[in-house]
Short mmCIF file of C-alpha atoms in Angstrom, two decimals:
data_model
loop_
_atom_site.label_atom_id
_atom_site.label_comp_id
_atom_site.label_asym_id
_atom_site.label_seq_id
_atom_site.Cartn_x
_atom_site.Cartn_y
_atom_site.Cartn_z
CA UNK A 1 12.34 25.38 -12.80
CA UNK A 2 10.43 28.28 -13.50
CA UNK A 3 9.04 30.87 -11.12
CA UNK A 4 5.52 29.87 -12.15
CA UNK A 5 6.41 26.40 -10.80
CA UNK A 6 8.23 27.49 -7.93
CA UNK A 7 5.38 29.43 -6.79
CA UNK A 8 3.01 26.82 -7.58
CA UNK A 9 5.07 24.16 -5.44
CA UNK A 10 5.71 23.98 -1.91
CA UNK A 11 5.79 20.78 0.40
CA UNK A 12 3.40 22.33 3.02
CA UNK A 13 0.45 22.77 0.22
CA UNK A 14 1.05 19.57 -1.41
CA UNK A 15 0.81 17.74 2.00
CA UNK A 16 -2.54 19.56 2.84
CA UNK A 17 -4.15 19.09 -0.63
CA UNK A 18 -3.20 15.43 -1.17
CA UNK A 19 -3.83 14.38 2.31
CA UNK A 20 -7.78 16.05 2.26
CA UNK A 21 -8.25 14.46 -1.45
CA UNK A 22 -7.04 11.31 0.11
CA UNK A 23 -9.34 11.43 3.17
CA UNK A 24 -12.25 11.98 0.75
CA UNK A 25 -11.64 8.84 -1.01
CA UNK A 26 -10.52 6.62 1.96
CA UNK A 27 -13.92 8.18 3.67
CA UNK A 28 -16.05 6.95 0.97
CA UNK A 29 -14.79 3.39 1.01
CA UNK A 30 -16.54 3.26 4.71
CA UNK A 31 -18.70 5.94 5.04
CA UNK A 32 -21.60 3.69 3.86
CA UNK A 33 -21.43 0.84 6.12
CA UNK A 34 -23.35 2.53 9.08
CA UNK A 35 -25.75 3.74 6.68
CA UNK A 36 -26.39 0.18 4.97
CA UNK A 37 -29.61 -0.39 7.16
CA UNK A 38 -30.90 2.91 6.29
CA UNK A 39 -30.22 2.70 2.81
CA UNK A 40 -31.57 -0.85 2.69
CA UNK A 41 -35.32 0.49 4.67
CA UNK A 42 -35.32 3.80 2.07
CA UNK A 43 -34.25 2.06 -1.28
CA UNK A 44 -35.15 -1.54 -0.85
CA UNK A 45 -32.70 -4.04 -2.10
CA UNK A 46 -31.12 -7.61 -0.43
CA UNK A 47 -27.81 -8.49 0.63
CA UNK A 48 -26.09 -8.34 -2.87
CA UNK A 49 -27.65 -5.02 -3.42
CA UNK A 50 -26.15 -3.33 -0.43
CA UNK A 51 -22.76 -5.42 -1.12
CA UNK A 52 -22.92 -3.75 -4.88
CA UNK A 53 -23.19 -0.41 -2.82
CA UNK A 54 -20.14 -0.75 -1.33
CA UNK A 55 -18.58 -2.70 -4.17
CA UNK A 56 -19.43 -0.51 -6.97
CA UNK A 57 -16.98 1.95 -5.53
CA UNK A 58 -14.49 -0.44 -4.40
CA UNK A 59 -14.53 -2.11 -7.85
CA UNK A 60 -14.24 0.39 -10.31
CA UNK A 61 -11.68 2.31 -8.08
CA UNK A 62 -9.35 -0.74 -8.08
CA UNK A 63 -9.65 -1.63 -11.65
CA UNK A 64 -9.02 1.95 -13.06
CA UNK A 65 -6.21 2.74 -10.41
CA UNK A 66 -3.20 2.00 -12.45
CA UNK A 67 -4.62 3.42 -15.66
CA UNK A 68 -5.38 6.71 -13.68
CA UNK A 69 -1.76 6.90 -12.79
CA UNK A 70 -0.57 6.05 -16.11
CA UNK A 71 -3.03 8.85 -17.51
CA UNK A 72 -1.14 10.90 -15.05
CA UNK A 73 2.15 10.33 -15.68
CA UNK A 74 1.44 10.75 -19.41
CA UNK A 75 -0.56 13.89 -19.33
CA UNK A 76 0.21 15.65 -16.27
CA UNK A 77 -0.23 14.66 -12.55
CA UNK A 78 -1.51 17.60 -11.56
CA UNK A 79 -3.83 17.83 -14.64
CA UNK A 80 -5.52 14.55 -13.90
CA UNK A 81 -5.49 14.80 -10.18
CA UNK A 82 -7.96 18.24 -10.72
CA UNK A 83 -10.03 16.03 -13.32
CA UNK A 84 -10.65 12.89 -11.15
CA UNK A 85 -11.32 15.32 -8.33
CA UNK A 86 -13.84 16.88 -10.09
CA UNK A 87 -15.60 13.35 -11.42
CA UNK A 88 -15.56 12.36 -7.84
CA UNK A 89 -17.17 15.54 -6.49
CA UNK A 90 -19.80 15.36 -9.50
CA UNK A 91 -20.82 11.76 -8.65
CA UNK A 92 -20.99 12.42 -4.71
CA UNK A 93 -23.54 14.78 -5.77
CA UNK A 94 -25.28 12.51 -7.92
CA UNK A 95 -25.24 9.70 -5.17
CA UNK A 96 -26.98 12.13 -2.97
CA UNK A 97 -29.87 12.57 -5.38
CA UNK A 98 -30.04 8.84 -6.27
CA UNK A 99 -33.77 7.98 -6.38
CA UNK A 100 -33.25 4.16 -6.36
CA UNK A 101 -30.80 1.60 -5.41
CA UNK A 102 -29.90 0.85 -9.06
CA UNK A 103 -28.98 4.95 -9.65
CA UNK A 104 -26.93 4.62 -6.26
CA UNK A 105 -25.08 1.79 -7.25
CA UNK A 106 -24.01 3.50 -10.90
CA UNK A 107 -23.20 6.88 -8.87
CA UNK A 108 -20.95 5.18 -6.78
CA UNK A 109 -19.06 3.26 -9.65
CA UNK A 110 -18.54 6.60 -11.08
CA UNK A 111 -17.32 7.91 -7.59
CA UNK A 112 -14.66 5.30 -7.55
CA UNK A 113 -13.73 5.85 -11.36
CA UNK A 114 -12.58 9.89 -10.25
CA UNK A 115 -11.16 8.28 -7.09
CA UNK A 116 -9.05 5.86 -9.16
CA UNK A 117 -7.72 8.91 -11.02
CA UNK A 118 -7.25 11.61 -7.95
CA UNK A 119 -5.84 9.05 -5.24
CA UNK A 120 -2.48 7.33 -6.81
CA UNK A 121 -1.57 10.62 -7.86
CA UNK A 122 -1.77 11.77 -4.19
CA UNK A 123 1.46 9.92 -3.09
CA UNK A 124 3.32 11.06 -6.58
CA UNK A 125 2.38 14.68 -6.16
CA UNK A 126 3.46 14.41 -2.66
CA UNK A 127 6.65 12.47 -3.06
CA UNK A 128 7.84 15.17 -5.90
CA UNK A 129 7.02 17.99 -3.40
CA UNK A 130 8.83 16.87 -0.27
CA UNK A 131 12.62 16.56 0.26
CA UNK A 132 13.54 12.67 0.92
CA UNK A 133 14.67 13.29 4.28
CA UNK A 134 11.34 14.44 5.44
CA UNK A 135 9.43 11.89 3.29
CA UNK A 136 8.58 9.82 6.30
CA UNK A 137 7.07 12.30 8.54
CA UNK A 138 5.09 13.17 5.36
CA UNK A 139 3.99 9.71 4.96
CA UNK A 140 3.38 9.66 8.22
CA UNK A 141 0.82 12.92 8.36
CA UNK A 142 -0.88 11.49 4.93
CA UNK A 143 -1.37 8.17 6.57
CA UNK A 144 -2.74 9.51 9.59
CA UNK A 145 -5.06 11.71 7.57
CA UNK A 146 -6.41 8.73 5.69
CA UNK A 147 -6.71 7.04 9.12
CA UNK A 148 -8.82 9.82 10.06
CA UNK A 149 -11.15 8.85 7.37
CA UNK A 150 -11.08 5.42 8.34
CA UNK A 151 -11.67 6.45 11.76
CA UNK A 152 -14.37 8.66 10.98
CA UNK A 153 -16.14 6.78 8.14
CA UNK A 154 -18.61 4.82 10.46
CA UNK A 155 -18.76 7.43 12.63
CA UNK A 156 -19.83 10.10 10.22
CA UNK A 157 -22.01 8.06 7.79
CA UNK A 158 -23.87 7.10 11.38
CA UNK A 159 -24.50 10.04 12.49
CA UNK A 160 -25.39 12.14 9.32
CA UNK A 161 -28.03 8.92 8.74
CA UNK A 162 -29.07 9.29 12.19
CA UNK A 163 -29.49 13.10 12.53
CA UNK A 164 -29.78 14.00 8.88
CA UNK A 165 -30.17 11.18 6.52
CA UNK A 166 -27.97 8.96 4.81
CA UNK A 167 -27.84 11.30 1.59
CA UNK A 168 -25.69 13.64 3.25
CA UNK A 169 -22.77 11.10 3.55
CA UNK A 170 -22.24 12.07 -0.26
CA UNK A 171 -23.51 15.86 0.26
CA UNK A 172 -20.19 16.02 2.64
CA UNK A 173 -17.93 15.81 -0.54
CA UNK A 174 -19.14 18.41 -2.30
CA UNK A 175 -18.00 21.27 -0.71
CA UNK A 176 -14.54 19.68 0.01
CA UNK A 177 -13.76 19.01 -3.53
CA UNK A 178 -14.88 22.32 -4.50
CA UNK A 179 -12.51 23.89 -2.19
CA UNK A 180 -9.62 21.46 -3.48
CA UNK A 181 -10.19 22.48 -7.42
CA UNK A 182 -8.74 25.95 -7.31
CA UNK A 183 -6.16 25.13 -4.29
CA UNK A 184 -4.87 21.94 -6.53
CA UNK A 185 -4.39 24.49 -9.50
CA UNK A 186 -2.76 27.24 -8.22
CA UNK A 187 -0.53 25.45 -5.53
CA UNK A 188 0.49 22.24 -6.98
CA UNK A 189 3.26 21.89 -9.28
CA UNK A 190 2.86 20.13 -12.69
CA UNK A 191 4.78 16.90 -13.07
CA UNK A 192 5.12 13.85 -15.72
CA UNK A 193 6.34 10.61 -15.81
CA UNK A 194 8.08 8.35 -18.28
CA UNK A 195 5.70 9.48 -20.90
CA UNK A 196 4.92 6.02 -22.12
CA UNK A 197 1.74 4.79 -23.99
CA UNK A 198 -1.38 4.21 -22.63
CA UNK A 199 -1.98 0.59 -21.73
CA UNK A 200 -5.48 0.23 -23.24
CA UNK A 201 -5.92 -3.35 -23.89
CA UNK A 202 -4.10 -4.41 -20.08
CA UNK A 203 -6.82 -2.07 -18.72
CA UNK A 204 -9.53 -3.77 -20.54
CA UNK A 205 -8.15 -7.04 -19.41
CA UNK A 206 -7.83 -6.54 -15.76
CA UNK A 207 -11.19 -4.44 -15.64
CA UNK A 208 -12.64 -7.34 -17.22
CA UNK A 209 -11.32 -9.95 -14.71
CA UNK A 210 -11.89 -8.33 -11.67
CA UNK A 211 -15.54 -7.36 -12.57
CA UNK A 212 -16.59 -11.21 -13.48
CA UNK A 213 -14.86 -12.39 -10.22
CA UNK A 214 -16.27 -10.10 -8.05
CA UNK A 215 -19.81 -10.25 -9.71
CA UNK A 216 -19.45 -13.97 -9.17
CA UNK A 217 -18.68 -14.19 -5.89
CA UNK A 218 -21.50 -11.25 -4.84
CA UNK A 219 -24.32 -13.19 -7.05
CA UNK A 220 -23.22 -16.36 -5.83
CA UNK A 221 -25.15 -16.53 -2.92
CA UNK A 222 -28.75 -15.04 -4.23
CA UNK A 223 -28.50 -16.93 -7.74
CA UNK A 224 -26.59 -20.21 -6.60
CA UNK A 225 -22.97 -20.97 -7.22
CA UNK A 226 -23.68 -23.54 -10.25
CA UNK A 227 -26.04 -20.78 -11.99
CA UNK A 228 -24.84 -20.02 -15.35
CA UNK A 229 -24.11 -16.25 -14.81
CA UNK A 230 -22.14 -17.25 -11.92
CA UNK A 231 -19.81 -19.72 -13.22
CA UNK A 232 -19.34 -17.26 -16.07
CA UNK A 233 -18.34 -14.35 -14.31
CA UNK A 234 -15.96 -16.92 -12.16
CA UNK A 235 -14.80 -18.63 -15.22
CA UNK A 236 -14.24 -15.66 -17.52
CA UNK A 237 -12.66 -13.31 -14.86
CA UNK A 238 -10.14 -15.71 -13.64
CA UNK A 239 -9.44 -16.22 -17.66
CA UNK A 240 -9.30 -12.60 -18.40
CA UNK A 241 -6.85 -12.07 -15.45
CA UNK A 242 -4.30 -14.98 -16.52
CA UNK A 243 -4.81 -13.02 -19.91
CA UNK A 244 -3.89 -9.85 -18.12
CA UNK A 245 -0.76 -11.57 -16.37
CA UNK A 246 0.40 -12.88 -19.67
CA UNK A 247 -0.11 -9.61 -22.05
CA UNK A 248 1.72 -7.83 -19.21
CA UNK A 249 4.98 -10.05 -19.52
CA UNK A 250 5.04 -9.69 -23.01
CA UNK A 251 3.67 -5.97 -24.05
CA UNK A 252 6.25 -3.06 -24.59
CA UNK A 253 4.60 -0.63 -22.27
CA UNK A 254 2.15 -2.57 -19.75
CA UNK A 255 -0.22 -0.91 -17.38
CA UNK A 256 1.59 -2.67 -14.70
CA UNK A 257 5.11 -4.03 -15.39
CA UNK A 258 5.27 -7.79 -14.23
CA UNK A 259 9.05 -7.29 -13.87
CA UNK A 260 8.44 -5.12 -10.50
CA UNK A 261 7.28 -8.16 -8.76
CA UNK A 262 10.84 -9.83 -9.25
CA UNK A 263 11.24 -7.28 -6.15
CA UNK A 264 10.64 -9.14 -2.87
CA UNK A 265 10.05 -5.78 -1.94
CA UNK A 266 7.20 -5.00 -3.90
CA UNK A 267 5.94 -8.40 -4.16
CA UNK A 268 5.52 -8.60 -0.20
CA UNK A 269 4.08 -5.44 0.56
CA UNK A 270 1.31 -5.43 -2.27
CA UNK A 271 0.44 -9.29 -1.34
CA UNK A 272 0.15 -7.98 2.45
CA UNK A 273 -1.85 -4.95 1.21
CA UNK A 274 -3.92 -7.11 -0.59
CA UNK A 275 -4.90 -9.72 1.98
CA UNK A 276 -4.88 -7.20 4.90
CA UNK A 277 -7.85 -5.18 2.93
CA UNK A 278 -9.43 -8.06 2.35
CA UNK A 279 -9.95 -9.28 5.72
CA UNK A 280 -10.75 -5.95 7.26
CA UNK A 281 -13.47 -4.59 4.92
CA UNK A 282 -15.23 -7.85 4.83
CA UNK A 283 -15.27 -7.48 8.67
CA UNK A 284 -16.03 -3.99 8.96
CA UNK A 285 -18.87 -4.63 6.40
CA UNK A 286 -20.49 -7.27 8.64
CA UNK A 287 -19.55 -5.91 12.08
CA UNK A 288 -21.27 -2.24 11.41
CA UNK A 289 -24.48 -3.97 10.62
CA UNK A 290 -23.86 -6.69 13.77
CA UNK A 291 -23.83 -3.55 15.86
CA UNK A 292 -27.20 -1.91 14.73
CA UNK A 293 -29.36 -5.31 13.49
CA UNK A 294 -28.50 -7.40 16.50
CA UNK A 295 -27.43 -5.63 19.25
CA UNK A 296 -29.76 -2.56 18.84
CA UNK A 297 -27.05 0.61 18.67
CA UNK A 298 -28.38 3.80 16.80
CA UNK A 299 -25.94 4.52 13.34
CA UNK A 300 -24.27 7.05 15.64
CA UNK A 301 -23.64 5.11 18.76
CA UNK A 302 -22.29 1.89 16.01
CA UNK A 303 -19.80 4.46 14.85
CA UNK A 304 -18.79 5.53 18.12
CA UNK A 305 -18.38 2.17 19.24
CA UNK A 306 -16.27 1.00 16.64
CA UNK A 307 -14.00 4.07 17.20
CA UNK A 308 -11.19 2.20 19.18
CA UNK A 309 -10.62 0.20 16.00
CA UNK A 310 -11.21 2.77 13.12
CA UNK A 311 -9.85 5.79 15.21
CA UNK A 312 -6.35 4.10 16.03
CA UNK A 313 -4.73 5.00 12.89
CA UNK A 314 -5.37 8.84 13.53
CA UNK A 315 -3.48 8.67 16.60
CA UNK A 316 -0.94 5.63 15.69
CA UNK A 317 0.19 6.21 12.06
CA UNK A 318 2.53 9.40 12.57
CA UNK A 319 4.86 7.35 15.50
CA UNK A 320 4.29 4.38 12.85
CA UNK A 321 5.91 6.47 10.10
CA UNK A 322 8.72 7.52 12.28
CA UNK A 323 9.21 4.43 13.82
CA UNK A 324 9.77 3.07 10.30
CA UNK A 325 12.25 5.72 9.26
CA UNK A 326 14.23 4.41 12.46
CA UNK A 327 14.12 0.65 12.33
CA UNK A 328 12.60 -0.12 8.81
CA UNK A 329 9.01 -0.70 7.89
CA UNK A 330 9.12 -4.46 7.83
CA UNK A 331 8.93 -5.23 11.48
CA UNK A 332 6.36 -2.65 11.86
CA UNK A 333 4.09 -3.59 9.00
CA UNK A 334 4.25 -7.24 10.14
CA UNK A 335 3.39 -6.41 13.75
CA UNK A 336 0.49 -4.45 12.66
CA UNK A 337 -0.72 -7.15 10.65
CA UNK A 338 -0.44 -9.81 13.33
CA UNK A 339 -2.17 -7.77 15.83
CA UNK A 340 -5.10 -6.78 13.33
CA UNK A 341 -5.36 -10.89 13.00
CA UNK A 342 -5.26 -11.21 16.54
CA UNK A 343 -7.97 -8.64 17.16
CA UNK A 344 -10.38 -10.24 14.70
CA UNK A 345 -9.68 -13.85 16.00
CA UNK A 346 -10.59 -12.52 19.39
CA UNK A 347 -14.09 -10.89 18.17
CA UNK A 348 -15.28 -14.07 16.44
CA UNK A 349 -14.83 -15.81 20.02
CA UNK A 350 -16.67 -13.17 21.79
CA UNK A 351 -19.65 -12.26 19.50
CA UNK A 352 -23.10 -13.17 20.27
CA UNK A 353 -26.34 -12.22 19.85
CA UNK A 354 -26.32 -10.13 23.11
CA UNK A 355 -22.58 -9.66 23.29
CA UNK A 356 -21.48 -6.51 25.75
CA UNK A 357 -19.61 -3.87 24.36
CA UNK A 358 -17.46 -4.18 27.09
CA UNK A 359 -16.45 -7.80 26.13
CA UNK A 360 -16.00 -6.51 22.25
CA UNK A 361 -13.41 -3.62 23.26
CA UNK A 362 -10.27 -5.37 23.95
CA UNK A 363 -10.79 -6.64 20.04
CA UNK A 364 -11.36 -3.26 18.68
CA UNK A 365 -8.23 -1.83 20.20
CA UNK A 366 -6.01 -4.83 19.30
CA UNK A 367 -7.60 -4.36 15.63
CA UNK A 368 -7.40 -0.61 15.70
CA UNK A 369 -3.35 -0.64 16.77
CA UNK A 370 -2.87 -3.57 14.13
CA UNK A 371 -4.46 -1.16 11.38
CA UNK A 372 -2.42 1.85 12.50
CA UNK A 373 0.65 -0.14 12.25
CA UNK A 374 0.33 -0.85 8.82
CA UNK A 375 -0.88 2.50 6.95
CA UNK A 376 2.04 4.80 6.91
CA UNK A 377 4.85 2.38 6.66
CA UNK A 378 3.30 0.24 4.07
CA UNK A 379 3.11 3.57 2.03
CA UNK A 380 6.88 4.24 2.59
CA UNK A 381 7.62 0.50 1.61
CA UNK A 382 6.02 0.92 -1.87
CA UNK A 383 7.31 4.45 -2.72
CA UNK A 384 11.05 2.95 -1.85
CA UNK A 385 10.61 -0.38 -3.47
CA UNK A 386 11.15 0.97 -7.41
CA UNK A 387 12.88 3.73 -9.35
CA UNK A 388 11.43 7.30 -9.11
CA UNK A 389 10.10 7.09 -12.88
CA UNK A 390 7.89 4.21 -11.65
CA UNK A 391 6.88 5.26 -8.69
CA UNK A 392 3.38 6.55 -9.94
CA UNK A 393 2.58 3.21 -11.20
CA UNK A 394 3.64 1.88 -8.24
CA UNK A 395 1.39 3.74 -6.13
CA UNK A 396 -1.42 3.21 -8.57
CA UNK A 397 -0.93 -0.67 -8.17
CA UNK A 398 -0.64 -0.64 -4.75
CA UNK A 399 -3.83 1.03 -4.11
CA UNK A 400 -5.48 -1.06 -6.85
CA UNK A 401 -4.73 -3.85 -4.82
CA UNK A 402 -5.87 -3.18 -1.73
CA UNK A 403 -9.09 -2.02 -3.46
CA UNK A 404 -9.35 -5.24 -4.88
CA UNK A 405 -8.86 -6.63 -1.50
CA UNK A 406 -11.46 -4.77 -0.19
CA UNK A 407 -14.09 -5.77 -3.25
CA UNK A 408 -13.10 -9.39 -2.84
CA UNK A 409 -13.47 -9.33 1.11
CA UNK A 410 -16.58 -7.96 1.19
CA UNK A 411 -17.90 -10.18 -1.66
CA UNK A 412 -15.93 -13.57 0.07
CA UNK A 413 -16.99 -12.72 3.64
CA UNK A 414 -20.58 -11.70 2.51
CA UNK A 415 -20.64 -15.04 0.91
CA UNK A 416 -19.63 -17.09 3.58
CA UNK A 417 -21.78 -15.04 5.88
CA UNK A 418 -24.82 -15.91 3.45
CA UNK A 419 -24.09 -19.50 3.47
CA UNK A 420 -24.01 -20.21 7.37
CA UNK A 421 -26.37 -17.25 8.52
CA UNK A 422 -28.66 -14.28 7.47
CA UNK A 423 -30.88 -11.51 8.67
CA UNK A 424 -33.96 -13.70 10.01
CA UNK A 425 -32.57 -13.32 13.59
CA UNK A 426 -29.73 -11.93 16.00
CA UNK A 427 -28.61 -15.42 16.12
CA UNK A 428 -28.61 -16.27 12.47
CA UNK A 429 -26.55 -13.07 11.78
CA UNK A 430 -23.88 -14.18 14.54
CA UNK A 431 -23.79 -17.90 12.71
CA UNK A 432 -22.88 -16.34 9.47
CA UNK A 433 -20.50 -13.64 10.92
CA UNK A 434 -18.29 -15.54 13.17
CA UNK A 435 -16.90 -18.10 10.48
CA UNK A 436 -16.47 -15.13 8.08
CA UNK A 437 -14.58 -13.01 10.87
CA UNK A 438 -12.25 -16.63 11.18
CA UNK A 439 -11.79 -16.07 7.50
CA UNK A 440 -11.06 -12.53 8.08
CA UNK A 441 -8.15 -13.18 10.68
CA UNK A 442 -6.91 -16.01 8.87
CA UNK A 443 -6.28 -14.04 5.54
CA UNK A 444 -4.59 -10.96 7.39
CA UNK A 445 -2.37 -13.33 9.21
CA UNK A 446 -1.23 -14.63 5.87
CA UNK A 447 -0.70 -11.00 5.00
CA UNK A 448 1.74 -10.77 8.25
CA UNK A 449 3.70 -13.52 6.55
CA UNK A 450 3.56 -11.75 3.08
CA UNK A 451 5.05 -9.00 4.93
CA UNK A 452 8.21 -10.99 6.56
CA UNK A 453 8.92 -11.52 3.19
CA UNK A 454 10.51 -8.00 2.67
CA UNK A 455 13.70 -7.59 2.65
CA UNK A 456 15.55 -5.99 5.74
CA UNK A 457 16.09 -2.02 5.59
CA UNK A 458 19.55 -1.98 4.91
CA UNK A 459 19.23 -3.95 1.62
CA UNK A 460 16.67 -1.86 0.38
CA UNK A 461 18.29 1.32 1.35
CA UNK A 462 21.51 0.21 -0.71
CA UNK A 463 19.00 -0.10 -3.82
CA UNK A 464 17.03 3.17 -3.18
CA UNK A 465 20.17 6.07 -2.00
CA UNK A 466 20.89 7.12 -5.35
CA UNK A 467 17.15 7.79 -6.22
CA UNK A 468 15.86 10.86 -4.26
CA UNK A 469 17.62 13.57 -6.96
CA UNK A 470 15.75 12.29 -10.08
CA UNK A 471 12.70 12.60 -7.99
CA UNK A 472 12.66 16.05 -7.63
CA UNK A 473 14.23 17.01 -11.07
CA UNK A 474 11.11 15.37 -12.36
CA UNK A 475 9.16 17.55 -10.14
CA UNK A 476 11.25 20.52 -11.26
CA UNK A 477 10.14 20.16 -14.95
#
């Protein structure tokens, strides 16, 4: 190891830089939710425009994550991390200055592209810098900071929207990004992956397929499910995704090697992640509007009232990481998912046009504990389910599937909401939200079943024990 690399490296700096970067990317998933009514009033647009304000970010984030991870493995993880951070910061400023809903959606899409390069590299840079014995705790802290982003997203969005303006939910990223850029350049050690060629055909197939499906789901309620554009999006998107799977099974250097899914650990945790985010994001999208539009809370009040749900990861995620080190990640993740499903189901039962906050509180707390038990152990399970040389692509794949789940959740549950209710009155909103929440609960319960398919700790440890040394070697070069 050169003296320059040694000076730049360090677990503490890596933890700080990657956690703050992850915070920024995770915050922008949810920071918009409590600002949606204000954005709608200021810039106009219907339900599908509000969905795209959220989904433009999650979709580009999702479809480019694996490509971003591959870029980092090939051209340098620190170098691409800095590039992604710069794009994300610039796009945040563009979103803050957007003059209309279309330009806001476009800026959100670019934001997602920057986050797609930056986010998967946070875990690989952190894994390379932290000794194997301390990774559970490091992942726990990283998960807690991401949990803080989830917790503070609705509250920060609501507070800034109410007391300043909704534009400040995006301006917030700019000073954080400008502070991180020189720190990442000076304090992170450079590392590379396998150096395999970039998979441009795979990226185009996956991106086109996911865009087509989400486009069809978002536009279906407004344009009609039999309209030419909706049907084209759904069928063409499905065909492209099938093509992506077939291509990836035969390609020499695929973006997402299908052989990884032969591992029960990798398949189980990724299926659980996709389904969990599908149910969670779709629910938060509707509940944040329900608290303001139906129950009459201000944006700040709505954000505060969601804290028992969204704030719990900040408190419990570090404990969940330590617990997973002792008893294994599978039982912790599965318990968290079943609790999340229980909370969403309870919320569907108690939600009315004039429901008291006290009646909703148990559902929010149970959902929050469930979310908290999921985050840190899930990251640990992903990184331990593959060889060290494949951790970059594994991180990218898991984050991609989470974001795909989020985009699909907003699209699917928004479609259910539009089919059963609407914005006309408080009662019509509740009529649409209840079946959507029941769907979210069922999907997250299915995620719990997928988590139970993950092998026990003892078996995965036998597979992973020889791997730590190569990780540290990779970081040293």
